[in-house]
Amino acid sequence: MTSSNVYLNGSFLPLSQAQISVMDRGFLFGDSIYEVIPAYSGRLFRLPHHLQRLNNSLQAIRMQNPMSDSEWTSMLEQLVAQQPGQDQSVYLQVTRGPAEQRDHTIPEKTKATVFAMSSPMHDPDPTVVGISAITLDDIRWRLCNIKATTLLANVLLKQEAKDAAAVESILIRDGNAMEGAASNLFIVLAGELITPPKSNYLLPGITRDLILELAEKNGLPHAERDITEPQLRSADEVWLTSSTKEIMPVTRLDQHPVGNGKPGPVYQQMSALYSEYKERIKQGLEQ
Ligand code: PDD
């Protein structure tokens, strides 16, 4: 952790001084939502998209947004400005706040807890030639579209991947591959880039949307369609995407090579398009 300050309820202060009540519903119930936003060269990546998803998550858990979009922007820009010249990953969290008693039902009056911190982020290692993933039964609840901090299922699923010397778990629900424990899923099958359609069974990833946008702009055949387990297993390429990990080519799935066991040509093409887009962001040519 760096020595820069974190944000808590209106103030910037050292992490060691940032404290919340043990009666906070975020602590007691996981009654809380979050966002993770990269910042490249001090510029928050796709911020309007993240603020929109933040609003959607809050609405889904019956909370008012405690800050306006311009207040969020100003606070996050100040946070990022504390580590100049450093690519960062900003974590923000909004909980329903502390209540007088522990009671499952939503109290009428609580004051949201708003927390944000920023950590240095490094470009993906160019020497990494792909990651291993395993498939697991999707044991999560049915509101996976909400970016809730209630992540116990994801924690256990990700740990199972680690125990199997893999990086990520690909989650299967009702015979379809949905997403990773902390990432979205793409496959390349018969020359077409496919990702599952948005639903309450997966998080609408900001990186996912950008990849679809880049595919559309650059004439790459693509579709939002269910991916069956046999399709996943016979795919020429499998990728997992997230704000912090960008695009990870999966080269081993359940101990078997994906395609020829190397990152594929469509990955190489999309990875180059993604890097160009990031470069334009860094130069302030795009948001
Ligand atoms: N996770 N699906 C899940 C379950 C995720 O947790 C994430 C990201 C994604 C990718 O979304 P995005 O492209 O907006 O980052 C998909 C973040 C990074 C995290 O929990 O740290």
PDB file of C-alpha atoms and ligand atoms in Angstrom:
ATOM      1  CA  MET A   1       0.000   0.000   0.000  1.00  0.00           C
ATOM      2  CA  THR A   2       1.251   3.473  -0.777  1.00  0.00           C
ATOM      3  CA  SER A   3       1.378   6.351   1.680  1.00  0.00           C
ATOM      4  CA  SER A   4      -1.291   8.311  -0.213  1.00  0.00           C
ATOM      5  CA  ASN A   5      -4.594   9.017   1.464  1.00  0.00           C
ATOM      6  CA  VAL A   6      -7.887   7.197   1.103  1.00  0.00           C
ATOM      7  CA  TYR A   7     -11.329   8.842   1.002  1.00  0.00           C
ATOM      8  CA  LEU A   8     -13.923   8.202   3.677  1.00  0.00           C
ATOM      9  CA  ASN A   9     -17.218  10.080   4.076  1.00  0.00           C
ATOM     10  CA  GLY A  10     -16.087  13.464   2.839  1.00  0.00           C
ATOM     11  CA  SER A  11     -12.420  13.502   3.912  1.00  0.00           C
ATOM     12  CA  PHE A  12      -9.071  12.326   2.606  1.00  0.00           C
ATOM     13  CA  LEU A  13      -7.046  10.641   5.333  1.00  0.00           C
ATOM     14  CA  PRO A  14      -4.355   7.998   5.880  1.00  0.00           C
ATOM     15  CA  LEU A  15      -5.603   4.425   5.505  1.00  0.00           C
ATOM     16  CA  SER A  16      -4.629   3.658   9.117  1.00  0.00           C
ATOM     17  CA  GLN A  17      -7.045   6.365  10.294  1.00  0.00           C
ATOM     18  CA  ALA A  18      -9.985   5.315   8.099  1.00  0.00           C
ATOM     19  CA  GLN A  19     -12.455   3.655  10.434  1.00  0.00           C
ATOM     20  CA  ILE A  20     -16.091   2.649  10.249  1.00  0.00           C
ATOM     21  CA  SER A  21     -18.580   1.431  12.821  1.00  0.00           C
ATOM     22  CA  VAL A  22     -18.923  -2.295  13.495  1.00  0.00           C
ATOM     23  CA  MET A  23     -22.669  -1.611  13.146  1.00  0.00           C
ATOM     24  CA  ASP A  24     -22.143  -0.671   9.502  1.00  0.00           C
ATOM     25  CA  ARG A  25     -24.486  -2.775   7.392  1.00  0.00           C
ATOM     26  CA  GLY A  26     -21.703  -3.271   4.900  1.00  0.00           C
ATOM     27  CA  PHE A  27     -19.793  -5.101   7.647  1.00  0.00           C
ATOM     28  CA  LEU A  28     -22.760  -6.938   9.206  1.00  0.00           C
ATOM     29  CA  PHE A  29     -24.681  -7.944   6.073  1.00  0.00           C
ATOM     30  CA  GLY A  30     -22.482  -7.179   3.074  1.00  0.00           C
ATOM     31  CA  ASP A  31     -25.233  -4.615   2.382  1.00  0.00           C
ATOM     32  CA  SER A  32     -23.005  -2.713   0.048  1.00  0.00           C
ATOM     33  CA  ILE A  33     -21.878  -2.241  -3.541  1.00  0.00           C
ATOM     34  CA  TYR A  34     -18.572  -1.332  -5.211  1.00  0.00           C
ATOM     35  CA  GLU A  35     -16.742  -0.383  -8.390  1.00  0.00           C
ATOM     36  CA  VAL A  36     -13.175  -0.874  -9.612  1.00  0.00           C
ATOM     37  CA  ILE A  37     -11.975   1.771 -12.078  1.00  0.00           C
ATOM     38  CA  PRO A  38      -8.548   1.907 -13.739  1.00  0.00           C
ATOM     39  CA  ALA A  39      -6.813   5.260 -14.147  1.00  0.00           C
ATOM     40  CA  TYR A  40      -4.171   5.594 -16.869  1.00  0.00           C
ATOM     41  CA  SER A  41      -1.889   8.648 -16.814  1.00  0.00           C
ATOM     42  CA  GLY A  42      -4.218  10.188 -14.246  1.00  0.00           C
ATOM     43  CA  ARG A  43      -7.328   9.687 -16.425  1.00  0.00           C
ATOM     44  CA  LEU A  44     -10.160   7.582 -15.077  1.00  0.00           C
ATOM     45  CA  PHE A  45     -10.943   4.928 -17.704  1.00  0.00           C
ATOM     46  CA  ARG A  46     -14.552   4.843 -18.950  1.00  0.00           C
ATOM     47  CA  LEU A  47     -15.682   6.752 -15.853  1.00  0.00           C
ATOM     48  CA  PRO A  48     -19.208   7.585 -17.140  1.00  0.00           C
ATOM     49  CA  HIS A  49     -19.810   3.844 -17.704  1.00  0.00           C
ATOM     50  CA  HIS A  50     -18.649   3.012 -14.174  1.00  0.00           C
ATOM     51  CA  LEU A  51     -20.817   5.764 -12.665  1.00  0.00           C
ATOM     52  CA  GLN A  52     -23.807   4.454 -14.616  1.00  0.00           C
ATOM     53  CA  ARG A  53     -23.212   0.912 -13.327  1.00  0.00           C
ATOM     54  CA  LEU A  54     -22.784   2.304  -9.799  1.00  0.00           C
ATOM     55  CA  ASN A  55     -26.191   3.955 -10.143  1.00  0.00           C
ATOM     56  CA  ASN A  56     -27.719   0.728 -11.437  1.00  0.00           C
ATOM     57  CA  SER A  57     -26.296  -1.257  -8.499  1.00  0.00           C
ATOM     58  CA  LEU A  58     -27.579   1.314  -5.983  1.00  0.00           C
ATOM     59  CA  GLN A  59     -31.018   1.329  -7.547  1.00  0.00           C
ATOM     60  CA  ALA A  60     -31.113  -2.481  -7.477  1.00  0.00           C
ATOM     61  CA  ILE A  61     -30.441  -2.485  -3.703  1.00  0.00           C
ATOM     62  CA  ARG A  62     -32.934   0.354  -3.073  1.00  0.00           C
ATOM     63  CA  MET A  63     -30.365   3.009  -2.206  1.00  0.00           C
ATOM     64  CA  GLN A  64     -30.109   6.613  -3.281  1.00  0.00           C
ATOM     65  CA  ASN A  65     -26.775   7.626  -4.723  1.00  0.00           C
ATOM     66  CA  PRO A  66     -25.146   9.626  -1.885  1.00  0.00           C
ATOM     67  CA  MET A  67     -23.186  11.752  -4.395  1.00  0.00           C
ATOM     68  CA  SER A  68     -23.854  13.322  -7.786  1.00  0.00           C
ATOM     69  CA  ASP A  69     -21.816  12.246 -10.810  1.00  0.00           C
ATOM     70  CA  SER A  70     -19.841  15.496 -10.653  1.00  0.00           C
ATOM     71  CA  GLU A  71     -19.108  14.976  -6.936  1.00  0.00           C
ATOM     72  CA  TRP A  72     -17.906  11.435  -7.680  1.00  0.00           C
ATOM     73  CA  THR A  73     -15.756  12.686 -10.532  1.00  0.00           C
ATOM     74  CA  SER A  74     -14.166  15.420  -8.463  1.00  0.00           C
ATOM     75  CA  MET A  75     -13.455  13.129  -5.499  1.00  0.00           C
ATOM     76  CA  LEU A  76     -12.018  10.336  -7.677  1.00  0.00           C
ATOM     77  CA  GLU A  77      -9.857  12.783  -9.643  1.00  0.00           C
ATOM     78  CA  GLN A  78      -8.424  14.152  -6.378  1.00  0.00           C
ATOM     79  CA  LEU A  79      -7.713  10.611  -5.199  1.00  0.00           C
ATOM     80  CA  VAL A  80      -5.915   9.699  -8.415  1.00  0.00           C
ATOM     81  CA  ALA A  81      -3.949  12.975  -8.451  1.00  0.00           C
ATOM     82  CA  GLN A  82      -2.177  11.873  -5.261  1.00  0.00           C
ATOM     83  CA  GLN A  83      -0.093   9.340  -7.218  1.00  0.00           C
ATOM     84  CA  PRO A  84       0.972  11.291 -10.293  1.00  0.00           C
ATOM     85  CA  GLY A  85       2.517   9.405 -13.195  1.00  0.00           C
ATOM     86  CA  GLN A  86       1.320   6.073 -11.844  1.00  0.00           C
ATOM     87  CA  ASP A  87      -1.344   3.866 -13.458  1.00  0.00           C
ATOM     88  CA  GLN A  88      -3.836   3.019 -10.752  1.00  0.00           C
ATOM     89  CA  SER A  89      -6.824   0.920  -9.875  1.00  0.00           C
ATOM     90  CA  VAL A  90      -9.427   2.803  -7.874  1.00  0.00           C
ATOM     91  CA  TYR A  91     -11.709   0.855  -5.552  1.00  0.00           C
ATOM     92  CA  LEU A  92     -14.865   2.554  -4.304  1.00  0.00           C
ATOM     93  CA  GLN A  93     -17.521   1.195  -2.008  1.00  0.00           C
ATOM     94  CA  VAL A  94     -20.903   2.467  -0.852  1.00  0.00           C
ATOM     95  CA  THR A  95     -22.558   0.726   2.082  1.00  0.00           C
ATOM     96  CA  ARG A  96     -26.006   1.339   3.511  1.00  0.00           C
ATOM     97  CA  GLY A  97     -24.220   2.731   6.553  1.00  0.00           C
ATOM     98  CA  PRO A  98     -24.390   2.087  10.297  1.00  0.00           C
ATOM     99  CA  ALA A  99     -27.710   1.241  11.962  1.00  0.00           C
ATOM    100  CA  GLU A 100     -28.627   1.221  15.656  1.00  0.00           C
ATOM    101  CA  GLN A 101     -29.569  -2.442  15.706  1.00  0.00           C
ATOM    102  CA  ARG A 102     -28.758  -5.478  13.672  1.00  0.00           C
ATOM    103  CA  ASP A 103     -31.933  -6.041  11.703  1.00  0.00           C
ATOM    104  CA  HIS A 104     -32.152  -7.615   8.255  1.00  0.00           C
ATOM    105  CA  THR A 105     -34.843  -5.249   7.003  1.00  0.00           C
ATOM    106  CA  ILE A 106     -33.714  -1.960   5.553  1.00  0.00           C
ATOM    107  CA  PRO A 107     -33.792   0.845   8.153  1.00  0.00           C
ATOM    108  CA  GLU A 108     -35.650   3.981   7.125  1.00  0.00           C
ATOM    109  CA  LYS A 109     -32.839   6.339   7.962  1.00  0.00           C
ATOM    110  CA  THR A 110     -29.182   5.492   7.605  1.00  0.00           C
ATOM    111  CA  LYS A 111     -26.344   7.542   6.210  1.00  0.00           C
ATOM    112  CA  ALA A 112     -24.394   5.774   3.502  1.00  0.00           C
ATOM    113  CA  THR A 113     -20.725   5.032   4.121  1.00  0.00           C
ATOM    114  CA  VAL A 114     -18.611   6.086   1.133  1.00  0.00           C
ATOM    115  CA  PHE A 115     -15.074   4.774   0.855  1.00  0.00           C
ATOM    116  CA  ALA A 116     -12.481   4.941  -1.941  1.00  0.00           C
ATOM    117  CA  MET A 117      -8.823   4.000  -2.247  1.00  0.00           C
ATOM    118  CA  SER A 118      -6.373   3.772  -5.103  1.00  0.00           C
ATOM    119  CA  SER A 119      -3.585   1.238  -5.663  1.00  0.00           C
ATOM    120  CA  PRO A 120      -0.783   1.222  -8.231  1.00  0.00           C
ATOM    121  CA  MET A 121      -1.539  -0.889 -11.284  1.00  0.00           C
ATOM    122  CA  HIS A 122       0.971  -2.355 -13.723  1.00  0.00           C
ATOM    123  CA  ASP A 123       0.584  -3.270 -17.380  1.00  0.00           C
ATOM    124  CA  PRO A 124      -0.047  -6.988 -17.915  1.00  0.00           C
ATOM    125  CA  ASP A 125       3.234  -8.916 -18.119  1.00  0.00           C
ATOM    126  CA  PRO A 126       3.961  -9.268 -21.872  1.00  0.00           C
ATOM    127  CA  THR A 127       5.892 -12.492 -21.248  1.00  0.00           C
ATOM    128  CA  VAL A 128       2.822 -14.262 -19.833  1.00  0.00           C
ATOM    129  CA  VAL A 129       1.658 -16.570 -22.566  1.00  0.00           C
ATOM    130  CA  GLY A 130      -1.798 -17.342 -21.259  1.00  0.00           C
ATOM    131  CA  ILE A 131      -3.453 -18.488 -18.073  1.00  0.00           C
ATOM    132  CA  SER A 132      -5.006 -21.697 -16.778  1.00  0.00           C
ATOM    133  CA  ALA A 133      -8.675 -21.825 -15.833  1.00  0.00           C
ATOM    134  CA  ILE A 134     -10.950 -24.484 -14.423  1.00  0.00           C
ATOM    135  CA  THR A 135     -14.711 -24.888 -14.779  1.00  0.00           C
ATOM    136  CA  LEU A 136     -16.904 -24.950 -11.681  1.00  0.00           C
ATOM    137  CA  ASP A 137     -20.593 -25.041 -10.889  1.00  0.00           C
ATOM    138  CA  ASP A 138     -21.880 -21.459 -10.511  1.00  0.00           C
ATOM    139  CA  ILE A 139     -22.938 -21.484  -6.855  1.00  0.00           C
ATOM    140  CA  ARG A 140     -23.683 -17.734  -6.753  1.00  0.00           C
ATOM    141  CA  TRP A 141     -27.052 -16.102  -6.210  1.00  0.00           C
ATOM    142  CA  ARG A 142     -29.307 -14.913  -9.042  1.00  0.00           C
ATOM    143  CA  LEU A 143     -28.512 -11.193  -8.913  1.00  0.00           C
ATOM    144  CA  CYS A 144     -24.998 -11.331 -10.308  1.00  0.00           C
ATOM    145  CA  ASN A 145     -25.665  -8.152 -12.323  1.00  0.00           C
ATOM    146  CA  ILE A 146     -25.398  -6.135  -9.076  1.00  0.00           C
ATOM    147  CA  LYS A 147     -21.795  -5.258  -8.234  1.00  0.00           C
ATOM    148  CA  ALA A 148     -22.327  -6.239  -4.594  1.00  0.00           C
ATOM    149  CA  THR A 149     -19.476  -6.618  -2.102  1.00  0.00           C
ATOM    150  CA  THR A 150     -21.200  -9.786  -0.893  1.00  0.00           C
ATOM    151  CA  LEU A 151     -18.569 -11.878  -2.655  1.00  0.00           C
ATOM    152  CA  LEU A 152     -18.202 -14.995  -0.494  1.00  0.00           C
ATOM    153  CA  ALA A 153     -19.175 -17.363  -3.334  1.00  0.00           C
ATOM    154  CA  ASN A 154     -16.689 -15.622  -5.666  1.00  0.00           C
ATOM    155  CA  VAL A 155     -13.975 -15.840  -3.001  1.00  0.00           C
ATOM    156  CA  LEU A 156     -14.480 -19.602  -2.621  1.00  0.00           C
ATOM    157  CA  LEU A 157     -14.651 -20.137  -6.396  1.00  0.00           C
ATOM    158  CA  LYS A 158     -11.471 -18.158  -6.997  1.00  0.00           C
ATOM    159  CA  GLN A 159      -9.700 -20.036  -4.199  1.00  0.00           C
ATOM    160  CA  GLU A 160     -10.663 -23.359  -5.834  1.00  0.00           C
ATOM    161  CA  ALA A 161      -8.927 -22.115  -8.976  1.00  0.00           C
ATOM    162  CA  LYS A 162      -5.821 -21.259  -6.966  1.00  0.00           C
ATOM    163  CA  ASP A 163      -5.879 -24.664  -5.258  1.00  0.00           C
ATOM    164  CA  ALA A 164      -5.860 -26.229  -8.745  1.00  0.00           C
ATOM    165  CA  ALA A 165      -2.858 -24.059  -9.748  1.00  0.00           C
ATOM    166  CA  ALA A 166      -5.161 -22.077 -12.067  1.00  0.00           C
ATOM    167  CA  VAL A 167      -5.812 -18.328 -12.209  1.00  0.00           C
ATOM    168  CA  GLU A 168      -9.567 -18.212 -12.677  1.00  0.00           C
ATOM    169  CA  SER A 169     -12.735 -20.308 -12.478  1.00  0.00           C
ATOM    170  CA  ILE A 170     -15.242 -20.280 -15.336  1.00  0.00           C
ATOM    171  CA  LEU A 171     -18.706 -20.699 -13.909  1.00  0.00           C
ATOM    172  CA  ILE A 172     -21.296 -23.035 -15.409  1.00  0.00           C
ATOM    173  CA  ARG A 173     -25.009 -22.544 -14.758  1.00  0.00           C
ATOM    174  CA  ASP A 174     -27.672 -24.742 -16.331  1.00  0.00           C
ATOM    175  CA  GLY A 175     -25.225 -26.040 -18.928  1.00  0.00           C
ATOM    176  CA  ASN A 176     -23.987 -22.599 -20.002  1.00  0.00           C
ATOM    177  CA  ALA A 177     -20.675 -20.883 -19.232  1.00  0.00           C
ATOM    178  CA  MET A 178     -21.541 -17.487 -17.728  1.00  0.00           C
ATOM    179  CA  GLU A 179     -18.349 -15.657 -16.659  1.00  0.00           C
ATOM    180  CA  GLY A 180     -15.311 -15.970 -14.412  1.00  0.00           C
ATOM    181  CA  ALA A 181     -15.330 -15.549 -10.612  1.00  0.00           C
ATOM    182  CA  ALA A 182     -14.003 -11.990 -11.164  1.00  0.00           C
ATOM    183  CA  SER A 183     -14.078 -11.552 -14.957  1.00  0.00           C
ATOM    184  CA  ASN A 184     -16.257 -11.807 -18.076  1.00  0.00           C
ATOM    185  CA  LEU A 185     -15.973 -14.578 -20.646  1.00  0.00           C
ATOM    186  CA  PHE A 186     -15.379 -14.525 -24.404  1.00  0.00           C
ATOM    187  CA  ILE A 187     -14.745 -17.408 -26.781  1.00  0.00           C
ATOM    188  CA  VAL A 188     -13.741 -17.556 -30.420  1.00  0.00           C
ATOM    189  CA  LEU A 189     -15.573 -20.323 -32.244  1.00  0.00           C
ATOM    190  CA  ALA A 190     -15.586 -20.774 -36.023  1.00  0.00           C
ATOM    191  CA  GLY A 191     -14.120 -17.300 -36.459  1.00  0.00           C
ATOM    192  CA  GLU A 192     -16.788 -15.584 -34.359  1.00  0.00           C
ATOM    193  CA  LEU A 193     -16.147 -13.773 -31.057  1.00  0.00           C
ATOM    194  CA  ILE A 194     -18.927 -14.746 -28.635  1.00  0.00           C
ATOM    195  CA  THR A 195     -19.819 -13.552 -25.118  1.00  0.00           C
ATOM    196  CA  PRO A 196     -22.933 -14.423 -23.118  1.00  0.00           C
ATOM    197  CA  PRO A 197     -25.730 -11.839 -23.248  1.00  0.00           C
ATOM    198  CA  LYS A 198     -26.269  -9.541 -20.266  1.00  0.00           C
ATOM    199  CA  SER A 199     -28.630 -11.009 -17.679  1.00  0.00           C
ATOM    200  CA  ASN A 200     -28.976 -11.296 -13.925  1.00  0.00           C
ATOM    201  CA  TYR A 201     -26.503 -14.197 -14.091  1.00  0.00           C
ATOM    202  CA  LEU A 202     -23.446 -12.105 -14.894  1.00  0.00           C
ATOM    203  CA  LEU A 203     -21.856  -8.753 -14.180  1.00  0.00           C
ATOM    204  CA  PRO A 204     -22.173  -6.304 -17.079  1.00  0.00           C
ATOM    205  CA  GLY A 205     -18.441  -5.694 -17.364  1.00  0.00           C
ATOM    206  CA  ILE A 206     -17.114  -2.361 -18.593  1.00  0.00           C
ATOM    207  CA  THR A 207     -14.211  -4.162 -20.299  1.00  0.00           C
ATOM    208  CA  ARG A 208     -16.692  -6.565 -21.925  1.00  0.00           C
ATOM    209  CA  ASP A 209     -18.644  -3.662 -23.430  1.00  0.00           C
ATOM    210  CA  LEU A 210     -15.460  -2.018 -24.688  1.00  0.00           C
ATOM    211  CA  ILE A 211     -14.338  -5.236 -26.392  1.00  0.00           C
ATOM    212  CA  LEU A 212     -17.723  -5.533 -28.133  1.00  0.00           C
ATOM    213  CA  GLU A 213     -17.424  -1.865 -29.165  1.00  0.00           C
ATOM    214  CA  LEU A 214     -13.917  -2.439 -30.582  1.00  0.00           C
ATOM    215  CA  ALA A 215     -15.060  -5.604 -32.391  1.00  0.00           C
ATOM    216  CA  GLU A 216     -17.957  -3.681 -33.949  1.00  0.00           C
ATOM    217  CA  LYS A 217     -15.791  -0.718 -34.999  1.00  0.00           C
ATOM    218  CA  ASN A 218     -13.141  -2.949 -36.535  1.00  0.00           C
ATOM    219  CA  GLY A 219     -15.396  -5.379 -38.368  1.00  0.00           C
ATOM    220  CA  LEU A 220     -14.626  -8.453 -36.241  1.00  0.00           C
ATOM    221  CA  PRO A 221     -17.506 -10.972 -36.388  1.00  0.00           C
ATOM    222  CA  HIS A 222     -19.060 -11.027 -32.919  1.00  0.00           C
ATOM    223  CA  ALA A 223     -22.240 -12.018 -31.098  1.00  0.00           C
ATOM    224  CA  GLU A 224     -23.834 -11.909 -27.652  1.00  0.00           C
ATOM    225  CA  ARG A 225     -25.095 -15.457 -27.309  1.00  0.00           C
ATOM    226  CA  ASP A 226     -25.213 -18.240 -24.720  1.00  0.00           C
ATOM    227  CA  ILE A 227     -22.055 -20.348 -24.599  1.00  0.00           C
ATOM    228  CA  THR A 228     -22.783 -24.001 -23.888  1.00  0.00           C
ATOM    229  CA  GLU A 229     -20.277 -26.084 -21.971  1.00  0.00           C
ATOM    230  CA  PRO A 230     -19.381 -28.167 -25.091  1.00  0.00           C
ATOM    231  CA  GLN A 231     -18.850 -24.910 -27.049  1.00  0.00           C
ATOM    232  CA  LEU A 232     -16.530 -23.630 -24.322  1.00  0.00           C
ATOM    233  CA  ARG A 233     -14.556 -26.864 -24.457  1.00  0.00           C
ATOM    234  CA  SER A 234     -14.244 -26.851 -28.242  1.00  0.00           C
ATOM    235  CA  ALA A 235     -13.496 -23.116 -28.605  1.00  0.00           C
ATOM    236  CA  ASP A 236     -10.428 -22.050 -30.587  1.00  0.00           C
ATOM    237  CA  GLU A 237      -9.821 -19.239 -28.094  1.00  0.00           C
ATOM    238  CA  VAL A 238     -11.087 -18.453 -24.585  1.00  0.00           C
ATOM    239  CA  TRP A 239     -10.535 -15.058 -22.936  1.00  0.00           C
ATOM    240  CA  LEU A 240     -11.410 -13.604 -19.547  1.00  0.00           C
ATOM    241  CA  THR A 241     -11.682  -9.833 -19.151  1.00  0.00           C
ATOM    242  CA  SER A 242     -11.767  -7.287 -16.343  1.00  0.00           C
ATOM    243  CA  SER A 243     -10.812  -3.705 -15.609  1.00  0.00           C
ATOM    244  CA  THR A 244      -7.646  -4.655 -13.753  1.00  0.00           C
ATOM    245  CA  LYS A 245      -6.584  -7.710 -15.801  1.00  0.00           C
ATOM    246  CA  GLU A 246      -7.749  -6.372 -19.200  1.00  0.00           C
ATOM    247  CA  ILE A 247      -7.834  -9.380 -21.586  1.00  0.00           C
ATOM    248  CA  MET A 248      -6.425 -12.674 -20.326  1.00  0.00           C
ATOM    249  CA  PRO A 249      -6.071 -15.435 -22.899  1.00  0.00           C
ATOM    250  CA  VAL A 250      -6.935 -18.809 -21.368  1.00  0.00           C
ATOM    251  CA  THR A 251      -4.557 -21.376 -22.838  1.00  0.00           C
ATOM    252  CA  ARG A 252      -5.405 -24.279 -20.528  1.00  0.00           C
ATOM    253  CA  LEU A 253      -8.901 -25.236 -19.473  1.00  0.00           C
ATOM    254  CA  ASP A 254      -9.342 -28.052 -16.952  1.00  0.00           C
ATOM    255  CA  GLN A 255      -5.773 -29.211 -17.734  1.00  0.00           C
ATOM    256  CA  HIS A 256      -6.399 -29.367 -21.503  1.00  0.00           C
ATOM    257  CA  PRO A 257      -4.901 -26.960 -24.031  1.00  0.00           C
ATOM    258  CA  VAL A 258      -7.278 -24.414 -25.562  1.00  0.00           C
ATOM    259  CA  GLY A 259      -6.787 -24.419 -29.359  1.00  0.00           C
ATOM    260  CA  ASN A 260      -3.088 -24.976 -29.925  1.00  0.00           C
ATOM    261  CA  GLY A 261      -2.289 -24.000 -26.341  1.00  0.00           C
ATOM    262  CA  LYS A 262      -1.114 -20.482 -27.259  1.00  0.00           C
ATOM    263  CA  PRO A 263      -2.922 -17.116 -27.262  1.00  0.00           C
ATOM    264  CA  GLY A 264      -4.807 -17.062 -30.585  1.00  0.00           C
ATOM    265  CA  PRO A 265      -4.825 -14.618 -33.506  1.00  0.00           C
ATOM    266  CA  VAL A 266      -8.113 -12.951 -32.538  1.00  0.00           C
ATOM    267  CA  TYR A 267      -6.709 -12.323 -29.058  1.00  0.00           C
ATOM    268  CA  GLN A 268      -3.578 -10.773 -30.604  1.00  0.00           C
ATOM    269  CA  GLN A 269      -5.740  -8.506 -32.740  1.00  0.00           C
ATOM    270  CA  MET A 270      -8.060  -7.451 -29.890  1.00  0.00           C
ATOM    271  CA  SER A 271      -5.164  -6.964 -27.512  1.00  0.00           C
ATOM    272  CA  ALA A 272      -3.568  -4.543 -30.005  1.00  0.00           C
ATOM    273  CA  LEU A 273      -6.881  -2.655 -30.440  1.00  0.00           C
ATOM    274  CA  TYR A 274      -7.253  -2.456 -26.664  1.00  0.00           C
ATOM    275  CA  SER A 275      -3.727  -1.085 -26.235  1.00  0.00           C
ATOM    276  CA  GLU A 276      -4.338   1.537 -28.934  1.00  0.00           C
ATOM    277  CA  TYR A 277      -7.542   2.582 -27.207  1.00  0.00           C
ATOM    278  CA  LYS A 278      -5.718   2.895 -23.858  1.00  0.00           C
ATOM    279  CA  GLU A 279      -3.064   4.991 -25.558  1.00  0.00           C
ATOM    280  CA  ARG A 280      -5.730   7.381 -26.880  1.00  0.00           C
ATOM    281  CA  ILE A 281      -7.144   7.650 -23.337  1.00  0.00           C
ATOM    282  CA  LYS A 282      -3.698   8.467 -21.966  1.00  0.00           C
ATOM    283  CA  GLN A 283      -3.379  11.238 -24.508  1.00  0.00           C
ATOM    284  CA  GLY A 284      -6.838  12.548 -23.608  1.00  0.00           C
ATOM    285  CA  LEU A 285      -8.190  11.792 -27.094  1.00  0.00           C
ATOM    286  CA  GLU A 286     -10.932   9.508 -25.805  1.00  0.00           C
ATOM    287  CA  GLN A 287     -12.796   8.825 -22.558  1.00  0.00           C
TER     288      GLN A 287
HETATM  289  N1  PDD B   1     -14.209  -7.575 -10.912  1.00  0.00           N
HETATM  290  N2  PDD B   1     -17.536 -10.383 -13.569  1.00  0.00           N
HETATM  291  C1  PDD B   1     -17.245 -10.368 -12.266  1.00  0.00           C
HETATM  292  C2  PDD B   1     -17.901 -11.348 -11.376  1.00  0.00           C
HETATM  293  C3  PDD B   1     -16.322  -9.420 -11.769  1.00  0.00           C
HETATM  294  O1  PDD B   1     -16.045  -9.385 -10.456  1.00  0.00           O
HETATM  295  C4  PDD B   1     -15.679  -8.515 -12.664  1.00  0.00           C
HETATM  296  C5  PDD B   1     -14.682  -7.485 -12.203  1.00  0.00           C
HETATM  297  C6  PDD B   1     -16.020  -8.584 -14.027  1.00  0.00           C
HETATM  298  C7  PDD B   1     -15.410  -7.631 -15.045  1.00  0.00           C
HETATM  299  O2  PDD B   1     -15.988  -6.345 -14.960  1.00  0.00           O
HETATM  300  P1  PDD B   1     -15.180  -5.040 -15.388  1.00  0.00           P
HETATM  301  O3  PDD B   1     -14.748  -5.253 -16.788  1.00  0.00           O
HETATM  302  O4  PDD B   1     -16.171  -3.955 -15.253  1.00  0.00           O
HETATM  303  O5  PDD B   1     -14.007  -4.908 -14.454  1.00  0.00           O
HETATM  304  C8  PDD B   1     -16.956  -9.515 -14.441  1.00  0.00           C
HETATM  305  C9  PDD B   1     -13.428  -6.537 -10.333  1.00  0.00           C
HETATM  306  C10 PDD B   1     -12.273  -6.068 -11.149  1.00  0.00           C
HETATM  307  C11 PDD B   1     -13.077  -6.889  -8.909  1.00  0.00           C
HETATM  308  O6  PDD B   1     -13.937  -7.482  -8.265  1.00  0.00           O
HETATM  309  O7  PDD B   1     -11.987  -6.544  -8.426  1.00  0.00           O
END
